[in-house]
Amino acid sequence: MNEPSLVEPTIKKVLNSELRMSNEYKFEQNSLLLNLGLFIVFVVFFSFILWYSYKGKQDPFLKREKDKKKREYILSKLQHYQKMKQEVFTNIPF
């Protein structure tokens, strides 16, 4: 005996094929978006690494200038404190 069927076999095949094609299309779109997103993350990550490594290095001239400014700042502060120390001793009332 045949069991009763609510849907004809041809309609069932058409719906299955349409659902399969829809699933494949959705999978392709999701794969494309995922690959594009990961590519963008990859490019941004390595661009940041390259930028940071380039930014961190100074040429010898700039390094000498920076050291010179540090030295001058320290010397000016030392001279300022020595001057203050001398003024304290010279302004003592007798």
PDB file of C-alpha atoms in Angstrom:
ATOM      1  CA  MET A   1       0.000   0.000   0.000  1.00  0.00           C
ATOM      2  CA  ASN A   2       1.186   3.484  -0.779  1.00  0.00           C
ATOM      3  CA  GLU A   3       1.311   5.989   1.971  1.00  0.00           C
ATOM      4  CA  PRO A   4      -0.553   9.214   1.293  1.00  0.00           C
ATOM      5  CA  SER A   5       1.683  12.133   0.306  1.00  0.00           C
ATOM      6  CA  LEU A   6       0.765  15.767   0.812  1.00  0.00           C
ATOM      7  CA  VAL A   7       3.354  16.991  -1.691  1.00  0.00           C
ATOM      8  CA  GLU A   8       3.931  15.624  -5.156  1.00  0.00           C
ATOM      9  CA  PRO A   9       7.386  14.146  -5.802  1.00  0.00           C
ATOM     10  CA  THR A  10       8.235  16.662  -8.556  1.00  0.00           C
ATOM     11  CA  ILE A  11       7.426  19.609  -6.293  1.00  0.00           C
ATOM     12  CA  LYS A  12       9.537  18.021  -3.576  1.00  0.00           C
ATOM     13  CA  LYS A  13      12.504  17.718  -5.962  1.00  0.00           C
ATOM     14  CA  VAL A  14      12.120  21.318  -7.150  1.00  0.00           C
ATOM     15  CA  LEU A  15      11.960  22.638  -3.586  1.00  0.00           C
ATOM     16  CA  ASN A  16      14.991  20.560  -2.563  1.00  0.00           C
ATOM     17  CA  SER A  17      17.025  21.814  -5.517  1.00  0.00           C
ATOM     18  CA  GLU A  18      16.003  25.448  -4.822  1.00  0.00           C
ATOM     19  CA  LEU A  19      16.882  25.092  -1.152  1.00  0.00           C
ATOM     20  CA  ARG A  20      20.232  23.527  -2.062  1.00  0.00           C
ATOM     21  CA  MET A  21      21.009  26.377  -4.497  1.00  0.00           C
ATOM     22  CA  SER A  22      19.948  28.943  -1.904  1.00  0.00           C
ATOM     23  CA  ASN A  23      22.181  27.278   0.689  1.00  0.00           C
ATOM     24  CA  GLU A  24      25.160  27.268  -1.697  1.00  0.00           C
ATOM     25  CA  TYR A  25      24.609  30.949  -2.549  1.00  0.00           C
ATOM     26  CA  LYS A  26      24.399  31.863   1.144  1.00  0.00           C
ATOM     27  CA  PHE A  27      27.551  29.845   1.893  1.00  0.00           C
ATOM     28  CA  GLU A  28      29.459  31.594  -0.926  1.00  0.00           C
ATOM     29  CA  GLN A  29      28.357  35.034   0.284  1.00  0.00           C
ATOM     30  CA  ASN A  30      29.298  34.283   3.880  1.00  0.00           C
ATOM     31  CA  SER A  31      32.661  32.874   2.788  1.00  0.00           C
ATOM     32  CA  LEU A  32      33.363  35.955   0.694  1.00  0.00           C
ATOM     33  CA  LEU A  33      32.518  38.303   3.569  1.00  0.00           C
ATOM     34  CA  LEU A  34      34.599  36.285   6.022  1.00  0.00           C
ATOM     35  CA  ASN A  35      37.606  36.169   3.692  1.00  0.00           C
ATOM     36  CA  LEU A  36      37.344  39.885   2.958  1.00  0.00           C
ATOM     37  CA  GLY A  37      37.071  40.715   6.662  1.00  0.00           C
ATOM     38  CA  LEU A  38      40.053  38.544   7.584  1.00  0.00           C
ATOM     39  CA  PHE A  39      42.102  40.063   4.753  1.00  0.00           C
ATOM     40  CA  ILE A  40      41.356  43.567   6.028  1.00  0.00           C
ATOM     41  CA  VAL A  41      42.299  42.566   9.591  1.00  0.00           C
ATOM     42  CA  PHE A  42      45.513  40.977   8.275  1.00  0.00           C
ATOM     43  CA  VAL A  43      46.480  44.096   6.297  1.00  0.00           C
ATOM     44  CA  VAL A  44      45.704  46.454   9.189  1.00  0.00           C
ATOM     45  CA  PHE A  45      47.636  44.295  11.668  1.00  0.00           C
ATOM     46  CA  PHE A  46      50.792  44.078   9.565  1.00  0.00           C
ATOM     47  CA  SER A  47      50.553  47.734   8.543  1.00  0.00           C
ATOM     48  CA  PHE A  48      50.484  48.682  12.222  1.00  0.00           C
ATOM     49  CA  ILE A  49      53.470  46.447  12.969  1.00  0.00           C
ATOM     50  CA  LEU A  50      55.487  47.940  10.103  1.00  0.00           C
ATOM     51  CA  TRP A  51      54.495  51.492  11.032  1.00  0.00           C
ATOM     52  CA  TYR A  52      55.398  50.946  14.683  1.00  0.00           C
ATOM     53  CA  SER A  53      58.773  49.390  13.868  1.00  0.00           C
ATOM     54  CA  TYR A  54      59.606  52.204  11.445  1.00  0.00           C
ATOM     55  CA  LYS A  55      58.456  54.897  13.866  1.00  0.00           C
ATOM     56  CA  GLY A  56      60.519  53.473  16.703  1.00  0.00           C
ATOM     57  CA  LYS A  57      63.849  53.770  14.914  1.00  0.00           C
ATOM     58  CA  GLN A  58      65.626  57.103  14.723  1.00  0.00           C
ATOM     59  CA  ASP A  59      68.479  57.997  12.484  1.00  0.00           C
ATOM     60  CA  PRO A  60      71.784  58.810  14.228  1.00  0.00           C
ATOM     61  CA  PHE A  61      71.462  62.572  13.683  1.00  0.00           C
ATOM     62  CA  LEU A  62      68.063  62.792  15.400  1.00  0.00           C
ATOM     63  CA  LYS A  63      69.277  60.584  18.226  1.00  0.00           C
ATOM     64  CA  ARG A  64      72.290  62.858  18.838  1.00  0.00           C
ATOM     65  CA  GLU A  65      70.058  65.932  18.782  1.00  0.00           C
ATOM     66  CA  LYS A  66      67.698  64.371  21.304  1.00  0.00           C
ATOM     67  CA  ASP A  67      70.589  63.411  23.605  1.00  0.00           C
ATOM     68  CA  LYS A  68      72.034  66.910  23.277  1.00  0.00           C
ATOM     69  CA  LYS A  69      68.723  68.494  24.297  1.00  0.00           C
ATOM     70  CA  LYS A  70      68.494  66.160  27.291  1.00  0.00           C
ATOM     71  CA  ARG A  71      72.011  67.069  28.373  1.00  0.00           C
ATOM     72  CA  GLU A  72      71.324  70.794  27.993  1.00  0.00           C
ATOM     73  CA  TYR A  73      68.127  70.500  30.025  1.00  0.00           C
ATOM     74  CA  ILE A  74      69.884  68.641  32.840  1.00  0.00           C
ATOM     75  CA  LEU A  75      72.760  71.131  32.877  1.00  0.00           C
ATOM     76  CA  SER A  76      70.390  74.104  32.947  1.00  0.00           C
ATOM     77  CA  LYS A  77      68.537  72.601  35.915  1.00  0.00           C
ATOM     78  CA  LEU A  78      71.815  71.946  37.749  1.00  0.00           C
ATOM     79  CA  GLN A  79      72.963  75.511  37.118  1.00  0.00           C
ATOM     80  CA  HIS A  80      69.620  76.833  38.306  1.00  0.00           C
ATOM     81  CA  TYR A  81      69.830  74.864  41.569  1.00  0.00           C
ATOM     82  CA  GLN A  82      73.444  75.933  42.152  1.00  0.00           C
ATOM     83  CA  LYS A  83      72.449  79.544  41.637  1.00  0.00           C
ATOM     84  CA  MET A  84      69.574  79.158  44.107  1.00  0.00           C
ATOM     85  CA  LYS A  85      71.939  77.554  46.617  1.00  0.00           C
ATOM     86  CA  GLN A  86      74.431  80.427  46.312  1.00  0.00           C
ATOM     87  CA  GLU A  87      71.681  83.027  46.692  1.00  0.00           C
ATOM     88  CA  VAL A  88      70.498  81.398  49.904  1.00  0.00           C
ATOM     89  CA  PHE A  89      73.986  81.684  51.413  1.00  0.00           C
ATOM     90  CA  THR A  90      74.696  85.181  50.117  1.00  0.00           C
ATOM     91  CA  ASN A  91      71.414  86.669  51.339  1.00  0.00           C
ATOM     92  CA  ILE A  92      72.012  85.752  54.975  1.00  0.00           C
ATOM     93  CA  PRO A  93      71.675  88.873  57.139  1.00  0.00           C
ATOM     94  CA  PHE A  94      74.570  89.645  59.547  1.00  0.00           C
TER      95      PHE A  94
END
